[in-house]
Coordinates of C-alpha atoms and ligand atoms in Angstrom, one line a residue:
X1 CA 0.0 0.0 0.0
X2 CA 1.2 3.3 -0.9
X3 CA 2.4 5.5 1.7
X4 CA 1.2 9.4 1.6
X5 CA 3.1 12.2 3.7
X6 CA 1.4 16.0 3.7
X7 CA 3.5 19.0 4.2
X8 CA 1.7 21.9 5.1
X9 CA 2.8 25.0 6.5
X10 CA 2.5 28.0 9.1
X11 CA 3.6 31.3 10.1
X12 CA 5.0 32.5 7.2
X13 CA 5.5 31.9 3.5
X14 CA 8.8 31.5 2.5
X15 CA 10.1 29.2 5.0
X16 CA 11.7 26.6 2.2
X17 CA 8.3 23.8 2.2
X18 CA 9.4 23.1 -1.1
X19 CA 13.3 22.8 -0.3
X20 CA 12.1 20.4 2.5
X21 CA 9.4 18.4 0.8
X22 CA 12.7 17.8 -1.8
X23 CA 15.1 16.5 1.1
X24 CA 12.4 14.4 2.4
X25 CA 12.0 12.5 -1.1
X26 CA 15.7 12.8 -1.3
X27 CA 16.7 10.6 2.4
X28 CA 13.4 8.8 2.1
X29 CA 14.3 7.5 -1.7
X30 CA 18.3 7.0 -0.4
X31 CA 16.6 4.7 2.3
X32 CA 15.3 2.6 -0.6
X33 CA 11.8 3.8 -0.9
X34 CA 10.3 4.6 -4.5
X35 CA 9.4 8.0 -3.9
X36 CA 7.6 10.6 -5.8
X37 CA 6.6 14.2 -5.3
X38 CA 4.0 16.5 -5.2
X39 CA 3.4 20.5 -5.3
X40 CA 0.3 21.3 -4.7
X41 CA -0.5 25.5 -6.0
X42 CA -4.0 26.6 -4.6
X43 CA -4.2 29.3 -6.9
X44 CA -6.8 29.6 -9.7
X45 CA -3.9 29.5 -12.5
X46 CA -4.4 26.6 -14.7
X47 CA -0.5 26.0 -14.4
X48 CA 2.6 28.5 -13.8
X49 CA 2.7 29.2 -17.6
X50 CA 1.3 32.4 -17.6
X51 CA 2.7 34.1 -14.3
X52 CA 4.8 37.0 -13.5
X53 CA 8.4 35.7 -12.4
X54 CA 8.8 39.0 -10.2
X55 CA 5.7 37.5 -8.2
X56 CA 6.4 33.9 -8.5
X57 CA 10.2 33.2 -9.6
X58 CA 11.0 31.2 -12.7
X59 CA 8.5 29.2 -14.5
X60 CA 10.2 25.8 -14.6
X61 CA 9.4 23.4 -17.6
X62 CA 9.1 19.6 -17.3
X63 CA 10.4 17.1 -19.9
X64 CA 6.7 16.5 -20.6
X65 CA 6.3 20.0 -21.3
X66 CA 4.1 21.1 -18.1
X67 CA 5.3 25.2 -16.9
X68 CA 5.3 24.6 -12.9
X69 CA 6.3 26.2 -9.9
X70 CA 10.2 26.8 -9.3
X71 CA 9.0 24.0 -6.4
X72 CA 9.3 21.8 -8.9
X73 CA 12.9 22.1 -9.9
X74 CA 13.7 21.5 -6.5
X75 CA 12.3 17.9 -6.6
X76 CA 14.0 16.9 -9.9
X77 CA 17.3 18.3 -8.9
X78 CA 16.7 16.8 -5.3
X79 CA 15.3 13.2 -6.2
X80 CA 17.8 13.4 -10.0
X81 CA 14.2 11.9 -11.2
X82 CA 12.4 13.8 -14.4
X83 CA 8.6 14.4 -13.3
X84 CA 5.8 16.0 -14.8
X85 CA 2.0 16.0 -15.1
X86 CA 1.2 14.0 -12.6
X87 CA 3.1 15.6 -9.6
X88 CA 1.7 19.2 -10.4
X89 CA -1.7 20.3 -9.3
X90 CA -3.1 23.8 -9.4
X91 CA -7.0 25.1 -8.3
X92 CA -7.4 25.7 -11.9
X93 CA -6.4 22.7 -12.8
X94 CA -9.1 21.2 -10.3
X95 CA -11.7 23.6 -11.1
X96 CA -11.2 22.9 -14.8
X97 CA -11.9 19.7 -14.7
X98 CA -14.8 18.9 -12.5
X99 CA -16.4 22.1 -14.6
X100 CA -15.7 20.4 -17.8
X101 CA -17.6 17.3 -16.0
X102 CA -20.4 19.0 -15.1
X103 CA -20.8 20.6 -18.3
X104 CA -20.9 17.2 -19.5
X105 CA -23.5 16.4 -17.6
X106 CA -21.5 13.8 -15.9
X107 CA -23.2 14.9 -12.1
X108 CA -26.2 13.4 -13.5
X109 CA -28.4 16.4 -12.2
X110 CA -26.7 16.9 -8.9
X111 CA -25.7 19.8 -7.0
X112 CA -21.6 20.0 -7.7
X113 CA -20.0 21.4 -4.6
X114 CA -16.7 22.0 -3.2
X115 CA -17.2 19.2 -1.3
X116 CA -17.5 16.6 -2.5
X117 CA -16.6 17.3 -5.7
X118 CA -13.6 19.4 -5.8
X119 CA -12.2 17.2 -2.5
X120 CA -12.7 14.2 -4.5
X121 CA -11.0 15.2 -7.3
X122 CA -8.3 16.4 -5.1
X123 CA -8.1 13.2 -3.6
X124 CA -8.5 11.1 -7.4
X125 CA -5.2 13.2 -8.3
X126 CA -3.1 12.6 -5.7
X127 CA -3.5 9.0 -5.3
X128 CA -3.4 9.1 -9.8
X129 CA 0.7 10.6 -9.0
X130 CA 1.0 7.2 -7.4
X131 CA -0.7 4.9 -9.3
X132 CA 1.4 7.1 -12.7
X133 CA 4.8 6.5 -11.0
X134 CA 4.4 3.3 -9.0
X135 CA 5.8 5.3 -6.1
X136 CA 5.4 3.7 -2.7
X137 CA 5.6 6.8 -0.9
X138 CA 4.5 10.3 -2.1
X139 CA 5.0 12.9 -0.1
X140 CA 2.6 15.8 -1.2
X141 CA 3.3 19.5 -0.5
X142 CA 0.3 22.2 -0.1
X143 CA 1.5 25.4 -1.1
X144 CA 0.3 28.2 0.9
X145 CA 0.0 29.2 4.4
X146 CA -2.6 27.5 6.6
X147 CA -5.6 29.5 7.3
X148 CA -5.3 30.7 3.8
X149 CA -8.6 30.7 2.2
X150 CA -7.5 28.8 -0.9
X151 CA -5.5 25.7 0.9
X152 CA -9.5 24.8 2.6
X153 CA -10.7 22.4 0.5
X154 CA -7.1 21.1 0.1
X155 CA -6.7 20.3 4.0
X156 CA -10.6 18.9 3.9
X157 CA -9.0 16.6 1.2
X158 CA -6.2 15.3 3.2
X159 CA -8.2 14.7 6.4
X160 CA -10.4 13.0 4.2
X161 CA -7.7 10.9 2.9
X162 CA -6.4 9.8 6.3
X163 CA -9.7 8.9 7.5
X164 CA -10.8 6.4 4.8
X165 CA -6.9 4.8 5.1
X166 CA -5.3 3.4 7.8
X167 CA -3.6 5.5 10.2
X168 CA 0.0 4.3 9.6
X169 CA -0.5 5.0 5.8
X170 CA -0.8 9.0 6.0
X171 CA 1.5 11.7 8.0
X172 CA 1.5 14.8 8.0
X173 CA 4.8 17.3 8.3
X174 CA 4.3 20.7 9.2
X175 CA 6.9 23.4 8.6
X176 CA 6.8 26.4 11.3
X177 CA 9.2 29.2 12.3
X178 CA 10.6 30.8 15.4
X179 CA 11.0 34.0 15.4
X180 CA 14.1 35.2 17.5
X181 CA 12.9 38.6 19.2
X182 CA 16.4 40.7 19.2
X183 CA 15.2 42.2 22.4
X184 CA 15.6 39.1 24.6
X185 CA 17.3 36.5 22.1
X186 CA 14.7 34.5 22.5
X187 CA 13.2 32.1 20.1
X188 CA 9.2 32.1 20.1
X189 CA 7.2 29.0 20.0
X190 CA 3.7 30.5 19.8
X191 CA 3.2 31.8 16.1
X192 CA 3.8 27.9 15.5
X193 CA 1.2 26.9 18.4
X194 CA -1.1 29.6 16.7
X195 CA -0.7 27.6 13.5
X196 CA -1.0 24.1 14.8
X197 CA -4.2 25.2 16.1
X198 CA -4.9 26.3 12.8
X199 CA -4.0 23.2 11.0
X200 CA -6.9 21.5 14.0
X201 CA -9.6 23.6 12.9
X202 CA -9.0 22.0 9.4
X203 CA -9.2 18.7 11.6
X204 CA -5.5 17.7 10.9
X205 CA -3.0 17.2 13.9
X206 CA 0.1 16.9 12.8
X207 CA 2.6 14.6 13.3
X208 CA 5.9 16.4 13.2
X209 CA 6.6 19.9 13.3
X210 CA 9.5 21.2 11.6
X211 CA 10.8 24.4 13.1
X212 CA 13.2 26.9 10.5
X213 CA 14.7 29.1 13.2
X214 CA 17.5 31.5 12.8
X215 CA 19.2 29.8 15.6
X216 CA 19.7 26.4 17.7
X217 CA 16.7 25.7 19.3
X218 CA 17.0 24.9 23.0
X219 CA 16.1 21.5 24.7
X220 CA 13.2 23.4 26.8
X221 CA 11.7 24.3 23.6
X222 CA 11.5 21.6 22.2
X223 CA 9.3 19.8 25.1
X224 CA 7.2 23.1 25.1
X225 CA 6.4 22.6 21.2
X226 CA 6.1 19.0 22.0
X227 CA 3.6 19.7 25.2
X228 CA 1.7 22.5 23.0
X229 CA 1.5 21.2 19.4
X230 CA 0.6 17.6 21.0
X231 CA 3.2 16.0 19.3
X232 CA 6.0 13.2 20.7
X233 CA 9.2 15.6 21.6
X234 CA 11.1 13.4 18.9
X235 CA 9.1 14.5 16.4
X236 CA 9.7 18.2 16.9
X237 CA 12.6 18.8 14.1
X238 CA 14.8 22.0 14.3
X239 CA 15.6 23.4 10.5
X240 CA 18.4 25.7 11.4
X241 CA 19.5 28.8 8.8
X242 CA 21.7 26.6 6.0
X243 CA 24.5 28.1 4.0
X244 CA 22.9 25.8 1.3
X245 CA 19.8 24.6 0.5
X246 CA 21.4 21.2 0.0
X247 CA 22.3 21.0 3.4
X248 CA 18.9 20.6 4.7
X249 CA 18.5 16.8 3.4
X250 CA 21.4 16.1 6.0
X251 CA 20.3 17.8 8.5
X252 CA 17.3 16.7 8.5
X253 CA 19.0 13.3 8.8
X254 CA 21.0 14.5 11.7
X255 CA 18.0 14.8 13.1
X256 CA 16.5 11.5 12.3
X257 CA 13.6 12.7 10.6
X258 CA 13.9 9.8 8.2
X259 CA 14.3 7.1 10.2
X260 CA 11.0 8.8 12.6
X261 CA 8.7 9.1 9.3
X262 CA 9.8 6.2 8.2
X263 CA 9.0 4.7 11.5
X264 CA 5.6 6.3 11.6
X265 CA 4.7 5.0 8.2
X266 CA 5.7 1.5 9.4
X267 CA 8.2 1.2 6.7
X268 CA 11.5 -1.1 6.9
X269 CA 14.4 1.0 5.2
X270 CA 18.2 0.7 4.0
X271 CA 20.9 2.2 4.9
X272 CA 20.7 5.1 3.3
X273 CA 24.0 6.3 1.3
X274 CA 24.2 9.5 1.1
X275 CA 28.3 9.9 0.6
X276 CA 27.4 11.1 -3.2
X277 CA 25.7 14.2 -2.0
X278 CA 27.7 14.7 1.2
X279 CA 30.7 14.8 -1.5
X280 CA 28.9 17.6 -3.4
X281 CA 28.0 19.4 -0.2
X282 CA 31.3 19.4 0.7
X283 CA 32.5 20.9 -2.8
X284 CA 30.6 23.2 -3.1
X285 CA 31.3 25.0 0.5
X286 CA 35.2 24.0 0.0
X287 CA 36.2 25.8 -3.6
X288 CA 39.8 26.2 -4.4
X289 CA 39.3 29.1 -6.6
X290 CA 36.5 31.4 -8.0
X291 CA 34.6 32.6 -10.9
X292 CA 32.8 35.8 -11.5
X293 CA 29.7 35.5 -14.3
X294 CA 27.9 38.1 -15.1
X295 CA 24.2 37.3 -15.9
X296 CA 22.2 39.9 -18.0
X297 CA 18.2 40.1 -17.6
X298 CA 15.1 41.8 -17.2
X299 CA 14.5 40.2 -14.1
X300 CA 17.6 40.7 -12.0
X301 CA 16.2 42.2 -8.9
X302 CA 14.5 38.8 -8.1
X303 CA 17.0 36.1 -7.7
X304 CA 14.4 33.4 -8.3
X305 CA 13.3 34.2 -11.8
X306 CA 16.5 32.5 -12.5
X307 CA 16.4 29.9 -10.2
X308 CA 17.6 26.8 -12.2
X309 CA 20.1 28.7 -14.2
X310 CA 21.9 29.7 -11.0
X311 CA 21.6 25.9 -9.5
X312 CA 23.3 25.0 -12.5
X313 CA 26.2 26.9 -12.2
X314 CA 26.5 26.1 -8.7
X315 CA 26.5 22.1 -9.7
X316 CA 29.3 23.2 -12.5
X317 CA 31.0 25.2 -10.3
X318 CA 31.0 22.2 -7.6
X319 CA 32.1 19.5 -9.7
X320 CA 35.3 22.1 -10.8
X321 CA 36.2 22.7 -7.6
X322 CA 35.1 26.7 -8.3
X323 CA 32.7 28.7 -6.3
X324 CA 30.6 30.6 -9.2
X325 CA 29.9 34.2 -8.4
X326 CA 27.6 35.4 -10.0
X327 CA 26.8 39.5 -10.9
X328 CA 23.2 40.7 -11.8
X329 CA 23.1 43.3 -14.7
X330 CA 19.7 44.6 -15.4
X331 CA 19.7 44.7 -19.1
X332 CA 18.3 48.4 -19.1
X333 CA 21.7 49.1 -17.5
X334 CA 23.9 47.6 -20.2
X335 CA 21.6 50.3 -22.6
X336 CA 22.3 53.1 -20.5
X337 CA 26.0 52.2 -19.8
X338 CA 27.7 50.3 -22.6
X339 CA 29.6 47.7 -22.3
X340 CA 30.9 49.6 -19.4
X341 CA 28.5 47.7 -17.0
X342 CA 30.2 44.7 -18.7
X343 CA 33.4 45.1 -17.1
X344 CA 35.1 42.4 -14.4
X345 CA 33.4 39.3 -15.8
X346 CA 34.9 36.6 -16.6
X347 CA 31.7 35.4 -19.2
X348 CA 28.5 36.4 -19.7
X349 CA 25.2 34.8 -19.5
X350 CA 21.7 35.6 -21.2
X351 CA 19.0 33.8 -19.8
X352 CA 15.6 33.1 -21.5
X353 CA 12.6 36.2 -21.3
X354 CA 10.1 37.6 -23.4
X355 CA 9.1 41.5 -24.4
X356 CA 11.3 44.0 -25.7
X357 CA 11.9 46.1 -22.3
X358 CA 15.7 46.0 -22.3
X359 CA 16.5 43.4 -25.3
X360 CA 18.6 46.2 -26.7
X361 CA 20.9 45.8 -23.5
X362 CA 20.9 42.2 -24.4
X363 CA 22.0 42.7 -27.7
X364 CA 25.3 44.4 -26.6
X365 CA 26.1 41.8 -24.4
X366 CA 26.4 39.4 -26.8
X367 CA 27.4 41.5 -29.0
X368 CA 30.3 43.0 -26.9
X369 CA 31.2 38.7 -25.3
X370 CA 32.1 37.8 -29.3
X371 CA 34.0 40.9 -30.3
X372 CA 35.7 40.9 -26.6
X373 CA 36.7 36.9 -26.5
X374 CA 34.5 36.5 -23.5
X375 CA 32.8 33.1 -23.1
X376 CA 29.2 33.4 -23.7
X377 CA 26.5 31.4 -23.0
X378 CA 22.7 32.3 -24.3
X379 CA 19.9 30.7 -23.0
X380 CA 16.4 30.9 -25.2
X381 CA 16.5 34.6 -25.7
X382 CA 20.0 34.8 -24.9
X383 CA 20.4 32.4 -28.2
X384 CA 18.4 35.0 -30.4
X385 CA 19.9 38.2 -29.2
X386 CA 23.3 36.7 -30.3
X387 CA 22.0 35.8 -33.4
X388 CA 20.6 39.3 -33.4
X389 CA 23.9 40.9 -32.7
X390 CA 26.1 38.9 -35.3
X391 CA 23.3 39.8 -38.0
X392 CA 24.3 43.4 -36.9
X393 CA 28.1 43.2 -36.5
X394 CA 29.8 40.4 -38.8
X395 CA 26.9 40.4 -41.5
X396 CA 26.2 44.3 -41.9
X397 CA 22.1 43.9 -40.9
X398 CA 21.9 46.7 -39.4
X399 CA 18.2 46.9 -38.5
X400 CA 18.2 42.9 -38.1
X401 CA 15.9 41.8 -35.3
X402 CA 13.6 39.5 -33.7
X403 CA 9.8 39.8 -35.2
X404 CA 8.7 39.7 -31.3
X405 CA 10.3 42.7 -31.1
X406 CA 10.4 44.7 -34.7
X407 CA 7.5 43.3 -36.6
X408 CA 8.6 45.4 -39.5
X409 CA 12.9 44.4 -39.3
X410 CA 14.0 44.0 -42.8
X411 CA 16.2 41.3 -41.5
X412 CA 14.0 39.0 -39.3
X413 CA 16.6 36.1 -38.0
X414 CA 14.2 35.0 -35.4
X415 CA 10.9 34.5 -36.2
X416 CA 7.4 32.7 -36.2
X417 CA 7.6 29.8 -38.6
X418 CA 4.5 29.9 -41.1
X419 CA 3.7 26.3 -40.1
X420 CA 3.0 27.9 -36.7
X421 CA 0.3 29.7 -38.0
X422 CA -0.9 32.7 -36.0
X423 CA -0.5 32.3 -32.5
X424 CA -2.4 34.6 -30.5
X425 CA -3.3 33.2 -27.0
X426 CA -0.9 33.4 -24.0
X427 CA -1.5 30.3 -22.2
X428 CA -0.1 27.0 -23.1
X429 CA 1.1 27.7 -27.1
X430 CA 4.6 27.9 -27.0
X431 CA 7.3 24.9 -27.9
X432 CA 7.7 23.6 -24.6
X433 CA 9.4 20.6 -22.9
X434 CA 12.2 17.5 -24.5
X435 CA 12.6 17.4 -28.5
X436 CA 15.5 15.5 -29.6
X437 CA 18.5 17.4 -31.4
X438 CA 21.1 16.4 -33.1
X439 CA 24.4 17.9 -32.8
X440 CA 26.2 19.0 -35.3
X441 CA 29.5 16.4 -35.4
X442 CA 33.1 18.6 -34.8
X443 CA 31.4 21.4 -33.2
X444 CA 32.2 22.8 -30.3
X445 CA 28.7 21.9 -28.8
X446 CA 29.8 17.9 -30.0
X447 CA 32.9 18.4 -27.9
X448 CA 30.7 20.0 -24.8
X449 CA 28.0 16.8 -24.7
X450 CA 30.3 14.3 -26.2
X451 CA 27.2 12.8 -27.7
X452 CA 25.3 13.3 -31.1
X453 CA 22.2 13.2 -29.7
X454 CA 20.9 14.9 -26.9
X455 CA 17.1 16.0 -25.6
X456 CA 16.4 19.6 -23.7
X457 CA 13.5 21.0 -22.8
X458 CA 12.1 24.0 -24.4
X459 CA 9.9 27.2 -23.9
X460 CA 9.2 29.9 -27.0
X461 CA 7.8 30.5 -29.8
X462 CA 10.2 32.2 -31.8
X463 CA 12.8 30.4 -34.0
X464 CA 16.1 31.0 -35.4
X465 CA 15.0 31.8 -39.5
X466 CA 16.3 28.9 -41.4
X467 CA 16.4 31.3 -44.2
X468 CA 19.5 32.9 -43.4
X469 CA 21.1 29.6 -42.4
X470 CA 23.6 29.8 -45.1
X471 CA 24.5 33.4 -44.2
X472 CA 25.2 33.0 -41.0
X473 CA 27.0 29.7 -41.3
X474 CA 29.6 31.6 -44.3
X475 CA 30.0 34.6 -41.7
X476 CA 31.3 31.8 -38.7
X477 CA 27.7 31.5 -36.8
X478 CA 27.4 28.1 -37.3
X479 CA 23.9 26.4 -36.6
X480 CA 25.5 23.3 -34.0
X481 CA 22.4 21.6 -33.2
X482 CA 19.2 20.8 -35.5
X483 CA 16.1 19.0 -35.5
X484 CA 15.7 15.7 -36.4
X485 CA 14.1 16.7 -39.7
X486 CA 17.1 19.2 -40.7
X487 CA 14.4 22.4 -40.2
X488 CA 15.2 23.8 -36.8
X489 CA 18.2 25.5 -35.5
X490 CA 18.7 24.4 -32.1
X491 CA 21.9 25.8 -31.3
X492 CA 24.3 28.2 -32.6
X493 CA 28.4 29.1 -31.7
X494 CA 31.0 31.3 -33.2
X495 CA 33.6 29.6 -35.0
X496 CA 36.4 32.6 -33.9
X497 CA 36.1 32.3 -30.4
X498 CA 37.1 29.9 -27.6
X499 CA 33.5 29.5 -26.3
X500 CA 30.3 31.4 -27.8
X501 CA 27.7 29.2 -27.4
X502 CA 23.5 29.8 -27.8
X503 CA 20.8 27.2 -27.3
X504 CA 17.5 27.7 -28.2
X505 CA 16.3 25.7 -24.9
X506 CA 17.0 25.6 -21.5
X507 CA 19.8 23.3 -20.4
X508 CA 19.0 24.4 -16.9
X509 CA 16.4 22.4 -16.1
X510 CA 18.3 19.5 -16.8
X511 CA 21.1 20.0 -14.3
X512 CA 21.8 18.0 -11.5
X513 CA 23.9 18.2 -8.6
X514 CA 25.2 14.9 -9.0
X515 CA 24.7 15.1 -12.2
X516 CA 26.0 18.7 -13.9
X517 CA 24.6 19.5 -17.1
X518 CA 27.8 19.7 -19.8
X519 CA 26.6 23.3 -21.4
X520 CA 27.6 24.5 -17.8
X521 CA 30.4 22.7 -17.3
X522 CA 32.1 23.5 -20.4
X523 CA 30.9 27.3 -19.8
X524 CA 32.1 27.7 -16.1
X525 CA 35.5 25.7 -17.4
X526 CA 35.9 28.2 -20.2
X527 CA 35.8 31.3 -18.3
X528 CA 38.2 29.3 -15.3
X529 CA 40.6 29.2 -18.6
X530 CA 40.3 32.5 -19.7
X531 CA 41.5 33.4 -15.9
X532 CA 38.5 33.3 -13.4
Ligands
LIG1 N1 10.7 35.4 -26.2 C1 11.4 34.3 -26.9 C2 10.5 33.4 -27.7 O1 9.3 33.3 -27.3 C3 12.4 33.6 -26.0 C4 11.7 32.8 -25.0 C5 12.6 32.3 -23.9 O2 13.7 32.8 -23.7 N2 12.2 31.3 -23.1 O3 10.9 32.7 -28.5

């Protein structure tokens, strides 16, 4: 029988739920368990596809093509398992479908309510993750704050759950916080007692309370959680400040909350090797030397729009022995500036984005990381604005351009394919998630995978314009990854310099910490070689 574990969470938002719903498939899956993971989003959005990433962080893709919650990327990276539909549930994904039913006229004339009709299809989708991965434990994580008025029906739908299974087959972790008052440096237990009590309106105890607090939590404290929150003392958890999120799977190990859940579930598990990731902890907080990147966006106030890209580095820079430092240029900068606001990096970065606020600034970058000898590396947009640039500089374009950006460009290297057709709506019609490419054999991007073949997740609409293929390749832009059927440029590099690479997906989601992706690698090497 499958295994369910619920993390919920008080307080605050913020705290890490994701981070920690991650670790625990991480130790629970290094103790042998299949495990799988959940994110539930209780907002009306059908999926993260069309939100903000100033509000929400990066949209992260799966190889199935879904646009989650950053959350997401967490679990992949943690459990080095691909995931997809099935672990990704949103309101609107829930409301959607029970609305399409009763359209259908499936409620054969009855009232449809929240509950039971949204709860049960709650329910039908969590227990469809496990019966889709054959997972014996799934440990599902409500997004939200409780008390919020959108995780109700979800907390109705997990106390339903536990009461129609038996008791060892559901548990429920709940994340909390301590605030230290500066005052008194004293840590404070009842914001967490306020949100237990919160959690028992709902009708859910919980069975462990993880506390984040800023320091070490004192053994009194513990028993007073314990004697408040109605929960064994050896199931109150501290979740100290980290220097790294991938701490927390082993020290939530120190504190034996594996072995406890596992307990609780009545599961037997292994050992549980962790020496792989202990080794990449330790690189990553012992470097030898350093690396200063300089990433170029719209969105560089917020740290999280670019969430994968910078987890990537970090896995580079930890499997070269090389902390990776990165800089934020806002792109509007680089158009104010010049290459000025360029300066002191030892390669440049574009990330993916959409709109035309700043793409000028984006332009130079690349532009200015090919005529300087800087290792380059574009992501998405970052592909097309150095395809932009070389149309500008090496092939005398002067007005060359994207189409999403200068509809009436003479030159229009990146464009809407006519087999696209004319795409209007904002949700859902972009190329998203794995195609196949093959790479382009004695290129530099054949050196970087050592394989012909490789599959990366995608998220635009706009392609490179396989009209001026032949241009471009003449001039030393040199297409390095295609479709399978020849038609798509997938990847691009400049054939006079060291390392100029653009993809027209987004290796980040790929990367692993035990597992770096190449495209970083081979970038985070390149600047190292160029002198840090
Ligand atoms: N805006 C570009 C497009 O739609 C690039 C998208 C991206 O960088 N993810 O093609």
């Amino acid at each position: 029988m499958p295994k369910y574990v619920f993390v919920t969470g008080g307080v605050v938002s913020g705290l890490g739920k994701g981070v920690l719903t991650a670790s625990l498939g991480c130790l629970l899956q290094a103790r042998g368990r299949r495990v799988t993971l959940m994110k539930i989003d209780p907002y009306l959005n059908v999926d993260a596809g069309t939100m903000n990433p100033y509000e929400h962080g990066e949209v992260f893709v799966t190889r199935d093509g879904l646009e989650t919650d950053l959350d997401i990327g967490h679990y992949e990276r943690f459990l080095g398992q691909d995931l997809g539909e099935p672990n990704y549930l949103t309101t609107g994904r829930v409301y959607r479908d029970v609305i399409a039913r009763e359209r259908n006229g499936d409620y054969l004339g009855h009232t449809v309510q929240v509950i039971p009709h949204i709860t049960d299809e709650i329910k039908r989708r969590i227990r469809g993750a496990v019966e889709a991965t054959g997972a014996d434990v799934v440990a599902v994580e409500v997004g939200g704050t409780v008390g919020d008025i959108e995780g109700l029906p979800y907390l109705e739908a997990m106390r339903q759950l536990r009461d129609e299974l038996p008791r060892s087959d559901v548990a429920v972790v709940h994340l909390s916080y301590l605030p230290l008052l500066s005052t008194t440096g004293e840590l404070k237990t009842k914001p967490t007692q306020h949100s237990v009590k919160e959690l028992r309106t709902a009708g859910i105890q919980p069975d462990f309370i993880v506390a984040r607090c800023p320091t070490a939590i004192p053994p009194g404290l513990r028993d007073k959680i314990a004697l408040f929150c109605d929960v064994p003392r050896g199931h109150v958890i501290a979740a100290q400040d980290l220097p790294t999120i991938y701490g927390v799977p082993l020290a939530m190990r120190e504190e034996g909350l594996d072995t406890k859940l596992l307990a609780r579930l009545g599961l037997e598990g292994g050992d549980g090797d962790l020496a792989a990731w202990e080794g990449f902890v330790g690189r990553l907080a012992n470097p030898e030397r350093t690396v200063r990147i300089g990433i170029v966006g719209k969105y560089v106030e917020l740290h999280d729009a670019y969430l994968s890209i910078l987890e990537a580095l970090h896995h580079a820079g930890a499997a070269l022995a090389t902390r990776v430092e990165v800089g934020w240029i806002p792109s509007d900068r680089v158009e104010g500036e010049g290459e000025r606001a360029l300066d002191g990096f030892a390669g440049i970065l574009v990330p993916g984005g959409f709109g035309e606020r700043g793409i000028e600034g984006k332009v130079l970058a690349a532009s200015y990381a090919r005529r300087a000898g800087i290792p380059y590396l574009g992501i998405c947009l970052g592909m097309q604005v150095a395809t932009i640039a070389f149309a500008r500089d090496a092939l005398g374009w002067k007005r060359a351009n994207s189409t999403e950006f200068d509809p009436q460009t003479p030159h229009p290297v990146i464009d809407l394919l006519p087999e696209q057709g004319g795409v209007t709506a904002k949700g859902g019609t972009m190329r998203r998630g794995e195609y196949r490419a093959e790479v382009v054999p004695g290129t530099l991007l054949h050196r970087v995978y050592g394989a012909r073949e490789v599959g990366e997740r995608h998220r635009h609409r706009y392609e490179f314009n396989p009209r001026y293929r032949e241009a471009f390749s003449s001039a030393g832009l040199l297409p390095s990854a295609l479709s399978p059927d020849g038609l798509l440029v997938e990847a691009v590099e400049a054939t006079d310099h060291a390392w100029y690479v653009g993809v027209q997906y987004h290796p980040e989601f790929r990367s692993r910490p035990l597992s770096p992706h190449p495209l970083f690698v081979g970038f985070v090497r390149a600047c190292l070689d160029r002198g840090g």
